[in-house]
Amino acid sequence: MKLHEYQARELLATAGVMVPNAIVVDSPDQAAEAYQQLVQGGAPFAVVKAQVHAGGRGKGGGVKLVHSADEARDAADVILSKPLVTHQTGPEGVKVSKLLVAAAVDIEHEYYLGITVDRATNRPVMIASREGGVEIEQVAADNPDAILRCPLHPLGGLETHQARDLAYRLGFVGKQVNQAVKIMSLLAKLFVQRDAALLEINPLITTPASDEQPDGQVLALDAKMTIDENALFRHADLEAMRDQSQEEPAELKAKEHGLS
Ligand code: ADP
Ligand code: MG
């Protein structure tokens, strides 16, 4: 079962991963209001993001930077008015009924960080790359050496030395290293605790150095999470996050009849 970005980022934030402030809305007027609220809270401007069970929203026009409440309203209006087509949706696209209005942040560099189950070894594997913000499948095809893989121990999870090694190889420096290590550890724990099949932050970013943050900050700007259907009986709170409007009709029917 796929979660929306806003649901996955909530789980990440609760676990202790830093994410920019954001507000979920379902109308253009609410988007304008959310913009005001975020700017009052210190955001320089904002991003309006379609909440759909598909990636590639940026390229498909489902992620828009907005610099005023009016722009936020207009962007929301455009995104909500028609199905969003990305390379993951098929030509008919998917209906957008919710938006996330997020505080925009200055990006120094975009990384990829994710965990999935390696079918060959039947173990979770952490996948990381310095080439984030783009489709990881594309990086794998064009530049496979840019992808780091780190198998997780079924009981021990991600060891601290593994996380530190990954953080250095990704090129994190100074205080970013410990922030990245912490995020990797939290991600590995969340993956196991919530019976995830996929947990992905793309992009994980660093912000430029500032007076308050001389080494910049490491933040999650996007979140994607898929839960193992067969484990959902253990997670009533996650089952309650199911959005049937985004699911395949054939899958829904199968579920009604107890089939996977
Ligand atoms: P998708 O993966 O579906 O295209 P993302 O959430 O990754 O959607 O957004 C696409 C791109 O938009 C990111 O790679 C990043 O460059 C930019 N972006 C997303 N959220 C923010 C934000 N809060 N502040 C600044 N830029 C953002
Ligand atoms: Mg993304």
mmCIF file of C-alpha atoms and ligand atoms in Angstrom:
data_model
loop_
_atom_site.group_PDB
_atom_site.id
_atom_site.type_symbol
_atom_site.label_atom_id
_atom_site.label_comp_id
_atom_site.label_asym_id
_atom_site.label_seq_id
_atom_site.Cartn_x
_atom_site.Cartn_y
_atom_site.Cartn_z
ATOM 1 C CA MET A 1 0.000 0.000 0.000
ATOM 2 C CA LYS A 2 1.411 3.356 -1.036
ATOM 3 C CA LEU A 3 1.340 6.367 1.253
ATOM 4 C CA HIS A 4 1.180 9.967 0.110
ATOM 5 C CA GLU A 5 4.185 12.221 0.532
ATOM 6 C CA TYR A 6 2.438 14.147 3.339
ATOM 7 C CA GLN A 7 1.794 10.907 5.247
ATOM 8 C CA ALA A 8 5.317 9.558 4.778
ATOM 9 C CA ARG A 9 6.939 12.865 5.762
ATOM 10 C CA GLU A 10 4.786 12.917 8.915
ATOM 11 C CA LEU A 11 6.131 9.481 9.865
ATOM 12 C CA LEU A 12 9.677 10.644 9.117
ATOM 13 C CA ALA A 13 9.239 13.838 11.121
ATOM 14 C CA THR A 14 7.791 11.946 14.094
ATOM 15 C CA ALA A 15 10.795 9.609 13.941
ATOM 16 C CA GLY A 16 13.117 12.641 14.131
ATOM 17 C CA VAL A 17 14.059 13.393 10.510
ATOM 18 C CA MET A 18 14.151 17.127 9.761
ATOM 19 C CA VAL A 19 11.619 18.254 7.152
ATOM 20 C CA PRO A 20 10.547 21.793 6.153
ATOM 21 C CA ASN A 21 7.246 23.020 7.606
ATOM 22 C CA ALA A 22 4.258 22.165 5.444
ATOM 23 C CA ILE A 23 0.459 22.244 5.410
ATOM 24 C CA VAL A 24 -1.962 19.874 3.629
ATOM 25 C CA VAL A 25 -4.777 21.615 1.729
ATOM 26 C CA ASP A 26 -7.494 20.721 -0.736
ATOM 27 C CA SER A 27 -8.525 24.038 -2.270
ATOM 28 C CA PRO A 28 -6.839 27.070 -3.880
ATOM 29 C CA ASP A 29 -8.011 29.396 -1.072
ATOM 30 C CA GLN A 30 -6.536 27.075 1.540
ATOM 31 C CA ALA A 31 -3.279 27.047 -0.429
ATOM 32 C CA ALA A 32 -3.132 30.857 -0.294
ATOM 33 C CA GLU A 33 -3.800 30.770 3.453
ATOM 34 C CA ALA A 34 -1.135 28.091 3.953
ATOM 35 C CA TYR A 35 1.358 30.248 2.025
ATOM 36 C CA GLN A 36 0.738 33.173 4.416
ATOM 37 C CA GLN A 37 1.126 30.944 7.418
ATOM 38 C CA LEU A 38 4.416 29.447 6.212
ATOM 39 C CA VAL A 39 5.880 32.860 5.355
ATOM 40 C CA GLN A 40 4.839 34.179 8.767
ATOM 41 C CA GLY A 41 6.691 31.178 10.207
ATOM 42 C CA GLY A 42 9.886 32.275 8.433
ATOM 43 C CA ALA A 43 9.708 30.569 5.013
ATOM 44 C CA PRO A 44 11.209 32.712 2.189
ATOM 45 C CA PHE A 45 8.594 31.359 -0.247
ATOM 46 C CA ALA A 46 6.807 28.044 -0.764
ATOM 47 C CA VAL A 47 6.268 25.004 -2.957
ATOM 48 C CA VAL A 48 2.834 23.642 -3.929
ATOM 49 C CA LYS A 49 2.969 19.877 -4.449
ATOM 50 C CA ALA A 50 0.368 17.473 -5.850
ATOM 51 C CA GLN A 51 -0.297 14.547 -3.509
ATOM 52 C CA VAL A 52 -0.602 11.503 -5.738
ATOM 53 C CA HIS A 53 0.666 7.939 -5.615
ATOM 54 C CA ALA A 54 3.202 8.555 -8.357
ATOM 55 C CA GLY A 55 6.667 10.020 -8.617
ATOM 56 C CA GLY A 56 8.063 12.371 -11.233
ATOM 57 C CA ARG A 57 5.671 15.106 -10.158
ATOM 58 C CA GLY A 58 8.283 17.841 -10.597
ATOM 59 C CA LYS A 59 8.751 17.164 -14.304
ATOM 60 C CA GLY A 60 5.011 16.603 -14.819
ATOM 61 C CA GLY A 61 4.042 20.034 -13.455
ATOM 62 C CA GLY A 62 2.894 18.757 -10.055
ATOM 63 C CA VAL A 63 5.475 20.730 -8.026
ATOM 64 C CA LYS A 64 5.427 24.518 -8.354
ATOM 65 C CA LEU A 65 7.496 27.175 -6.610
ATOM 66 C CA VAL A 66 5.308 30.108 -5.538
ATOM 67 C CA HIS A 67 6.353 33.560 -4.314
ATOM 68 C CA SER A 68 3.051 35.035 -3.100
ATOM 69 C CA ALA A 69 -0.307 33.922 -1.730
ATOM 70 C CA ASP A 70 -1.884 34.711 -5.117
ATOM 71 C CA GLU A 71 0.675 32.562 -6.903
ATOM 72 C CA ALA A 72 -0.021 29.753 -4.422
ATOM 73 C CA ARG A 73 -3.767 30.039 -5.142
ATOM 74 C CA ASP A 74 -3.186 29.997 -8.917
ATOM 75 C CA ALA A 75 -0.762 27.064 -8.769
ATOM 76 C CA ALA A 76 -3.203 25.096 -6.612
ATOM 77 C CA ASP A 77 -6.029 25.892 -9.028
ATOM 78 C CA VAL A 78 -4.023 24.632 -12.018
ATOM 79 C CA ILE A 79 -2.791 21.460 -10.298
ATOM 80 C CA LEU A 80 -6.234 20.535 -8.910
ATOM 81 C CA SER A 81 -8.047 21.211 -12.187
ATOM 82 C CA LYS A 82 -6.825 18.202 -14.167
ATOM 83 C CA PRO A 83 -5.309 14.741 -13.760
ATOM 84 C CA LEU A 84 -1.552 14.834 -13.288
ATOM 85 C CA VAL A 85 0.446 12.978 -15.908
ATOM 86 C CA THR A 86 3.960 11.858 -15.016
ATOM 87 C CA HIS A 87 6.117 9.153 -16.546
ATOM 88 C CA GLN A 88 4.805 6.877 -13.758
ATOM 89 C CA THR A 89 1.064 7.403 -14.319
ATOM 90 C CA GLY A 90 0.236 6.500 -17.899
ATOM 91 C CA PRO A 91 -1.258 9.017 -20.363
ATOM 92 C CA GLU A 92 -4.613 9.291 -18.518
ATOM 93 C CA GLY A 93 -2.848 10.625 -15.410
ATOM 94 C CA VAL A 94 -4.122 10.533 -11.811
ATOM 95 C CA LYS A 95 -6.685 12.699 -10.059
ATOM 96 C CA VAL A 96 -5.240 15.272 -7.634
ATOM 97 C CA SER A 97 -7.455 16.056 -4.653
ATOM 98 C CA LYS A 98 -4.872 17.080 -2.048
ATOM 99 C CA LEU A 99 -1.871 19.389 -2.121
ATOM 100 C CA LEU A 100 1.028 19.917 0.219
ATOM 101 C CA VAL A 101 2.157 23.514 0.593
ATOM 102 C CA ALA A 102 5.723 23.333 1.923
ATOM 103 C CA ALA A 103 8.219 25.961 3.029
ATOM 104 C CA ALA A 104 10.809 26.361 0.270
ATOM 105 C CA VAL A 105 14.424 25.884 1.272
ATOM 106 C CA ASP A 106 17.708 26.857 -0.323
ATOM 107 C CA ILE A 107 19.337 23.775 -1.776
ATOM 108 C CA GLU A 108 23.098 23.305 -1.851
ATOM 109 C CA HIS A 109 23.050 19.704 -3.041
ATOM 110 C CA GLU A 110 20.441 16.962 -3.672
ATOM 111 C CA TYR A 111 21.134 13.366 -2.598
ATOM 112 C CA TYR A 112 19.158 10.144 -2.878
ATOM 113 C CA LEU A 113 18.570 7.911 0.151
ATOM 114 C CA GLY A 114 16.267 4.909 0.211
ATOM 115 C CA ILE A 115 15.677 1.416 1.529
ATOM 116 C CA THR A 116 14.034 -1.446 -0.259
ATOM 117 C CA VAL A 117 14.067 -5.227 -0.042
ATOM 118 C CA ASP A 118 16.748 -6.911 -2.121
ATOM 119 C CA ARG A 119 14.939 -9.864 -3.660
ATOM 120 C CA ALA A 120 18.185 -11.734 -4.327
ATOM 121 C CA THR A 121 19.203 -11.813 -0.640
ATOM 122 C CA ASN A 122 15.752 -11.256 0.932
ATOM 123 C CA ARG A 123 17.234 -8.491 3.035
ATOM 124 C CA PRO A 124 16.622 -4.784 3.280
ATOM 125 C CA VAL A 125 19.273 -2.788 1.468
ATOM 126 C CA MET A 126 20.024 0.899 1.865
ATOM 127 C CA ILE A 127 20.647 2.638 -1.431
ATOM 128 C CA ALA A 128 22.301 6.051 -1.527
ATOM 129 C CA SER A 129 23.642 8.375 -4.169
ATOM 130 C CA ARG A 130 25.222 11.786 -4.461
ATOM 131 C CA GLU A 131 23.159 12.137 -7.634
ATOM 132 C CA GLY A 132 19.754 12.742 -6.090
ATOM 133 C CA GLY A 133 16.683 14.688 -7.140
ATOM 134 C CA VAL A 134 16.454 12.673 -10.351
ATOM 135 C CA GLU A 135 15.005 9.198 -10.878
ATOM 136 C CA ILE A 136 17.285 6.660 -9.240
ATOM 137 C CA GLU A 137 16.493 4.203 -12.061
ATOM 138 C CA GLN A 138 18.004 6.719 -14.491
ATOM 139 C CA VAL A 139 21.154 7.090 -12.375
ATOM 140 C CA ALA A 140 21.413 3.297 -12.213
ATOM 141 C CA ALA A 141 21.207 3.102 -15.999
ATOM 142 C CA ASP A 142 23.520 6.025 -16.841
ATOM 143 C CA ASN A 143 26.056 5.897 -14.061
ATOM 144 C CA PRO A 144 25.783 2.731 -11.950
ATOM 145 C CA ASP A 145 28.988 3.596 -10.048
ATOM 146 C CA ALA A 146 27.186 6.599 -8.537
ATOM 147 C CA ILE A 147 24.939 4.255 -6.535
ATOM 148 C CA LEU A 148 26.043 2.959 -3.151
ATOM 149 C CA ARG A 149 24.415 -0.134 -1.684
ATOM 150 C CA CYS A 150 24.551 -1.223 1.924
ATOM 151 C CA PRO A 151 22.773 -4.422 3.023
ATOM 152 C CA LEU A 152 21.076 -4.193 6.425
ATOM 153 C CA HIS A 153 21.406 -6.961 8.976
ATOM 154 C CA PRO A 154 17.982 -8.572 9.524
ATOM 155 C CA LEU A 155 18.270 -8.150 13.311
ATOM 156 C CA GLY A 156 21.005 -5.576 13.842
ATOM 157 C CA GLY A 157 19.731 -3.133 11.207
ATOM 158 C CA LEU A 158 22.095 -0.445 10.040
ATOM 159 C CA GLU A 159 25.326 -0.392 12.044
ATOM 160 C CA THR A 160 26.716 3.040 12.908
ATOM 161 C CA HIS A 161 29.998 2.326 11.126
ATOM 162 C CA GLN A 162 28.066 1.464 7.950
ATOM 163 C CA ALA A 163 26.143 4.732 8.143
ATOM 164 C CA ARG A 164 29.334 6.755 8.739
ATOM 165 C CA ASP A 165 31.035 5.052 5.819
ATOM 166 C CA LEU A 166 28.060 5.852 3.551
ATOM 167 C CA ALA A 167 27.939 9.465 4.760
ATOM 168 C CA TYR A 168 31.646 10.003 3.953
ATOM 169 C CA ARG A 169 31.375 8.301 0.581
ATOM 170 C CA LEU A 170 28.405 10.511 -0.282
ATOM 171 C CA GLY A 171 30.593 13.536 0.395
ATOM 172 C CA PHE A 172 28.961 14.933 3.536
ATOM 173 C CA VAL A 173 31.401 17.125 5.477
ATOM 174 C CA GLY A 174 31.662 18.665 8.942
ATOM 175 C CA LYS A 175 28.523 18.540 11.062
ATOM 176 C CA GLN A 176 26.542 17.246 8.059
ATOM 177 C CA VAL A 177 28.105 13.819 8.642
ATOM 178 C CA ASN A 178 26.383 13.229 11.974
ATOM 179 C CA GLN A 179 23.101 14.629 10.685
ATOM 180 C CA ALA A 180 23.232 12.242 7.714
ATOM 181 C CA VAL A 181 24.178 9.295 9.952
ATOM 182 C CA LYS A 182 21.232 10.068 12.216
ATOM 183 C CA ILE A 183 18.815 10.230 9.279
ATOM 184 C CA MET A 184 20.119 6.915 7.888
ATOM 185 C CA SER A 185 19.680 5.208 11.266
ATOM 186 C CA LEU A 186 16.163 6.596 11.735
ATOM 187 C CA LEU A 187 15.235 5.516 8.214
ATOM 188 C CA ALA A 188 16.476 1.966 8.812
ATOM 189 C CA LYS A 189 14.511 1.698 12.081
ATOM 190 C CA LEU A 190 11.337 3.123 10.562
ATOM 191 C CA PHE A 191 11.587 0.723 7.613
ATOM 192 C CA VAL A 192 11.611 -2.331 9.897
ATOM 193 C CA GLN A 193 9.165 -1.048 12.529
ATOM 194 C CA ARG A 194 6.527 -0.120 9.949
ATOM 195 C CA ASP A 195 6.985 -3.173 7.685
ATOM 196 C CA ALA A 196 7.849 -0.993 4.719
ATOM 197 C CA ALA A 197 8.567 -2.380 1.283
ATOM 198 C CA LEU A 198 10.052 0.923 0.133
ATOM 199 C CA LEU A 199 11.106 4.037 2.026
ATOM 200 C CA GLU A 200 12.709 6.770 0.014
ATOM 201 C CA ILE A 201 13.917 10.339 0.475
ATOM 202 C CA ASN A 202 14.591 11.927 -2.907
ATOM 203 C CA PRO A 203 15.932 14.490 -2.560
ATOM 204 C CA LEU A 204 17.693 14.502 0.771
ATOM 205 C CA ILE A 205 19.363 17.881 0.663
ATOM 206 C CA THR A 206 21.992 20.045 2.290
ATOM 207 C CA THR A 207 21.343 23.761 2.733
ATOM 208 C CA PRO A 208 24.120 26.285 2.111
ATOM 209 C CA ALA A 209 26.240 27.434 5.056
ATOM 210 C CA SER A 210 24.787 30.317 7.060
ATOM 211 C CA ASP A 211 25.721 32.187 10.247
ATOM 212 C CA GLU A 212 23.448 29.993 12.400
ATOM 213 C CA GLN A 213 24.307 26.802 10.477
ATOM 214 C CA PRO A 214 27.973 27.074 9.442
ATOM 215 C CA ASP A 215 27.908 23.528 8.009
ATOM 216 C CA GLY A 216 24.418 23.737 6.520
ATOM 217 C CA GLN A 217 21.551 21.438 7.414
ATOM 218 C CA VAL A 218 20.513 18.030 6.103
ATOM 219 C CA LEU A 219 16.768 17.903 5.319
ATOM 220 C CA ALA A 220 14.272 15.577 3.613
ATOM 221 C CA LEU A 221 12.363 17.436 0.856
ATOM 222 C CA ASP A 222 10.378 14.497 -0.487
ATOM 223 C CA ALA A 223 9.241 11.210 1.034
ATOM 224 C CA LYS A 224 7.851 8.081 -0.487
ATOM 225 C CA MET A 225 6.755 5.014 1.459
ATOM 226 C CA THR A 226 5.122 1.732 0.505
ATOM 227 C CA ILE A 227 3.915 -0.648 3.225
ATOM 228 C CA ASP A 228 3.926 -4.412 2.789
ATOM 229 C CA GLU A 229 0.201 -5.256 2.238
ATOM 230 C CA ASN A 230 0.628 -8.535 4.091
ATOM 231 C CA ALA A 231 1.797 -6.773 7.246
ATOM 232 C CA LEU A 232 -0.939 -4.156 7.377
ATOM 233 C CA PHE A 233 -2.973 -6.151 9.906
ATOM 234 C CA ARG A 234 -0.261 -5.116 12.395
ATOM 235 C CA HIS A 235 -0.588 -1.404 11.598
ATOM 236 C CA ALA A 236 -4.156 -0.137 11.944
ATOM 237 C CA ASP A 237 -2.869 3.459 11.938
ATOM 238 C CA LEU A 238 -1.211 2.942 8.555
ATOM 239 C CA GLU A 239 -4.217 1.073 7.126
ATOM 240 C CA ALA A 240 -6.281 4.140 8.063
ATOM 241 C CA MET A 241 -4.043 6.199 5.739
ATOM 242 C CA ARG A 242 -5.139 4.203 2.687
ATOM 243 C CA ASP A 243 -6.371 6.450 -0.122
ATOM 244 C CA GLN A 244 -8.663 4.259 -2.205
ATOM 245 C CA SER A 245 -9.124 6.981 -4.809
ATOM 246 C CA GLN A 246 -5.485 6.474 -5.837
ATOM 247 C CA GLU A 247 -5.574 2.690 -5.994
ATOM 248 C CA GLU A 248 -6.105 0.391 -8.974
ATOM 249 C CA PRO A 249 -9.776 -0.704 -9.235
ATOM 250 C CA ALA A 250 -8.622 -4.297 -9.860
ATOM 251 C CA GLU A 251 -6.507 -4.252 -6.675
ATOM 252 C CA LEU A 252 -9.426 -2.870 -4.647
ATOM 253 C CA LYS A 253 -11.741 -5.581 -5.889
ATOM 254 C CA ALA A 254 -9.189 -8.271 -5.104
ATOM 255 C CA LYS A 255 -8.787 -6.902 -1.586
ATOM 256 C CA GLU A 256 -12.580 -6.924 -1.070
ATOM 257 C CA HIS A 257 -12.459 -10.650 -1.771
ATOM 258 C CA GLY A 258 -9.454 -11.323 0.432
ATOM 259 C CA LEU A 259 -7.072 -11.877 -2.456
ATOM 260 C CA SER A 260 -3.636 -10.343 -2.763
HETATM 261 P P1 ADP B 1 8.976 14.376 -7.401
HETATM 262 O O1 ADP B 1 10.018 13.428 -6.897
HETATM 263 O O2 ADP B 1 7.631 13.706 -7.465
HETATM 264 O O3 ADP B 1 9.359 15.048 -8.685
HETATM 265 P P2 ADP B 1 9.848 16.210 -5.285
HETATM 266 O O4 ADP B 1 9.170 16.448 -4.003
HETATM 267 O O5 ADP B 1 11.106 15.412 -5.224
HETATM 268 O O6 ADP B 1 8.801 15.568 -6.317
HETATM 269 O O7 ADP B 1 10.132 17.636 -5.930
HETATM 270 C C1 ADP B 1 10.855 17.795 -7.135
HETATM 271 C C2 ADP B 1 11.974 18.820 -6.949
HETATM 272 O O8 ADP B 1 11.435 20.045 -6.467
HETATM 273 C C3 ADP B 1 13.018 18.399 -5.899
HETATM 274 O O9 ADP B 1 14.024 17.592 -6.447
HETATM 275 C C4 ADP B 1 13.541 19.754 -5.446
HETATM 276 O O10 ADP B 1 14.547 20.213 -6.322
HETATM 277 C C5 ADP B 1 12.325 20.673 -5.570
HETATM 278 N N1 ADP B 1 11.676 20.842 -4.241
HETATM 279 C C6 ADP B 1 10.789 20.014 -3.646
HETATM 280 N N2 ADP B 1 10.421 20.457 -2.425
HETATM 281 C C7 ADP B 1 11.110 21.612 -2.238
HETATM 282 C C8 ADP B 1 11.187 22.587 -1.165
HETATM 283 N N3 ADP B 1 10.480 22.432 -0.033
HETATM 284 N N4 ADP B 1 12.014 23.657 -1.328
HETATM 285 C C9 ADP B 1 12.735 23.813 -2.472
HETATM 286 N N5 ADP B 1 12.708 22.957 -3.501
HETATM 287 C C10 ADP B 1 11.905 21.871 -3.406
HETATM 288 MG MG MG B 2 11.269 13.352 -5.354
#
